[in-house]
GROMACS .gro file of C-alpha atoms in nm:
model
  109
    1UNK     CA    1  -4.721   1.911  10.588
    2UNK     CA    2  -4.587   2.265  10.584
    3UNK     CA    3  -4.329   2.177  10.422
    4UNK     CA    4  -4.480   1.987  10.120
    5UNK     CA    5  -4.789   2.275  10.156
    6UNK     CA    6  -4.451   2.563  10.052
    7UNK     CA    7  -4.333   2.326   9.854
    8UNK     CA    8  -4.609   2.403   9.641
    9UNK     CA    9  -4.640   2.716   9.640
   10UNK     CA   10  -4.347   2.756   9.545
   11UNK     CA   11  -4.330   2.509   9.198
   12UNK     CA   12  -4.671   2.704   9.142
   13UNK     CA   13  -4.540   3.001   9.152
   14UNK     CA   14  -4.187   2.938   8.935
   15UNK     CA   15  -4.472   2.753   8.719
   16UNK     CA   16  -4.552   3.079   8.656
   17UNK     CA   17  -4.393   3.356   8.690
   18UNK     CA   18  -4.593   3.519   8.978
   19UNK     CA   19  -4.387   3.767   9.048
   20UNK     CA   20  -4.583   3.939   9.359
   21UNK     CA   21  -4.619   3.580   9.507
   22UNK     CA   22  -4.224   3.536   9.509
   23UNK     CA   23  -4.206   3.901   9.697
   24UNK     CA   24  -4.523   3.795   9.938
   25UNK     CA   25  -4.316   3.462  10.028
   26UNK     CA   26  -4.004   3.635  10.074
   27UNK     CA   27  -4.128   3.868  10.293
   28UNK     CA   28  -4.358   3.620  10.516
   29UNK     CA   29  -4.066   3.402  10.605
   30UNK     CA   30  -3.715   3.493  10.419
   31UNK     CA   31  -3.734   3.846  10.605
   32UNK     CA   32  -3.822   3.849  10.933
   33UNK     CA   33  -3.687   3.640  11.181
   34UNK     CA   34  -3.708   3.530  11.581
   35UNK     CA   35  -3.360   3.716  11.624
   36UNK     CA   36  -3.310   3.461  12.002
   37UNK     CA   37  -3.417   3.163  11.782
   38UNK     CA   38  -3.137   3.295  11.534
   39UNK     CA   39  -2.907   3.333  11.788
   40UNK     CA   40  -3.003   2.966  11.939
   41UNK     CA   41  -2.901   2.808  11.579
   42UNK     CA   42  -2.629   2.945  11.611
   43UNK     CA   43  -2.540   2.838  11.993
   44UNK     CA   44  -2.611   2.496  11.892
   45UNK     CA   45  -2.364   2.569  11.561
   46UNK     CA   46  -2.062   2.663  11.713
   47UNK     CA   47  -2.113   2.347  12.061
   48UNK     CA   48  -2.089   2.131  11.706
   49UNK     CA   49  -1.735   2.226  11.678
   50UNK     CA   50  -1.728   2.199  11.314
   51UNK     CA   51  -1.499   2.318  11.054
   52UNK     CA   52  -1.664   2.624  10.899
   53UNK     CA   53  -1.473   2.522  10.527
   54UNK     CA   54  -1.490   2.139  10.463
   55UNK     CA   55  -1.279   2.094  10.088
   56UNK     CA   56  -1.274   1.637   9.969
   57UNK     CA   57  -1.102   1.535   9.699
   58UNK     CA   58  -1.352   1.317   9.415
   59UNK     CA   59  -1.168   0.999   9.233
   60UNK     CA   60  -1.048   1.046   8.938
   61UNK     CA   61  -1.196   0.813   8.624
   62UNK     CA   62  -0.991   0.784   8.351
   63UNK     CA   63  -1.083   0.598   8.006
   64UNK     CA   64  -0.810   0.329   7.837
   65UNK     CA   65  -0.869   0.177   7.564
   66UNK     CA   66  -1.248   0.076   7.628
   67UNK     CA   67  -1.140  -0.008   8.010
   68UNK     CA   68  -1.163   0.332   8.281
   69UNK     CA   69  -1.004   0.335   8.500
   70UNK     CA   70  -1.051   0.462   8.906
   71UNK     CA   71  -0.737   0.700   9.096
   72UNK     CA   72  -0.733   0.849   9.407
   73UNK     CA   73  -0.533   1.127   9.383
   74UNK     CA   74  -0.454   1.268   9.758
   75UNK     CA   75  -0.329   1.633   9.583
   76UNK     CA   76  -0.649   1.913   9.629
   77UNK     CA   77  -0.504   2.119   9.459
   78UNK     CA   78  -0.435   1.885   9.199
   79UNK     CA   79  -0.829   1.830   9.146
   80UNK     CA   80  -0.941   2.174   9.127
   81UNK     CA   81  -0.680   2.267   8.844
   82UNK     CA   82  -0.838   1.925   8.658
   83UNK     CA   83  -1.164   2.065   8.751
   84UNK     CA   84  -1.032   2.420   8.673
   85UNK     CA   85  -0.881   2.313   8.377
   86UNK     CA   86  -1.261   2.216   8.177
   87UNK     CA   87  -1.326   2.688   8.166
   88UNK     CA   88  -0.921   2.696   8.121
   89UNK     CA   89  -0.712   2.491   7.933
   90UNK     CA   90  -0.399   2.559   8.098
   91UNK     CA   91  -0.448   2.539   8.446
   92UNK     CA   92  -0.486   2.067   8.320
   93UNK     CA   93  -0.223   1.952   8.595
   94UNK     CA   94  -0.198   1.615   8.467
   95UNK     CA   95  -0.013   1.487   8.147
   96UNK     CA   96  -0.105   1.495   7.842
   97UNK     CA   97  -0.155   1.061   7.884
   98UNK     CA   98  -0.357   1.140   8.187
   99UNK     CA   99  -0.563   1.327   8.050
  100UNK     CA  100  -0.985   1.290   8.079
  101UNK     CA  101  -1.056   1.543   7.759
  102UNK     CA  102  -1.386   1.620   7.834
  103UNK     CA  103  -1.586   1.676   7.540
  104UNK     CA  104  -1.884   1.914   7.431
  105UNK     CA  105  -2.205   1.932   7.201
  106UNK     CA  106  -2.303   2.232   7.124
  107UNK     CA  107  -2.724   2.156   7.034
  108UNK     CA  108  -2.843   2.254   6.746
  109UNK     CA  109  -3.176   2.475   6.660
   0.00000   0.00000   0.00000
């Protein structure tokens, strides 16, 4: 119930652009906290022994005529370079025959 009420208030603030409302919400829930509770959460997290960072590898899709092929690359560096090539084509790690081209269209205003 409480989360729903907070979400409704957040959506209202966003819809109305209520700066004073968001400022009050952040002051009430986002700035002040109980240090004991924080310390308890940190200790519980440490006890889980989870890695601080996880890097996953996604499947890669290539188009071969009318057929889509799925590939599971094993090289995370190549995949990150591939994603970077969406913004800088010089980073493209795959040969031209395996490249997935992403076409963007500019919307007409």
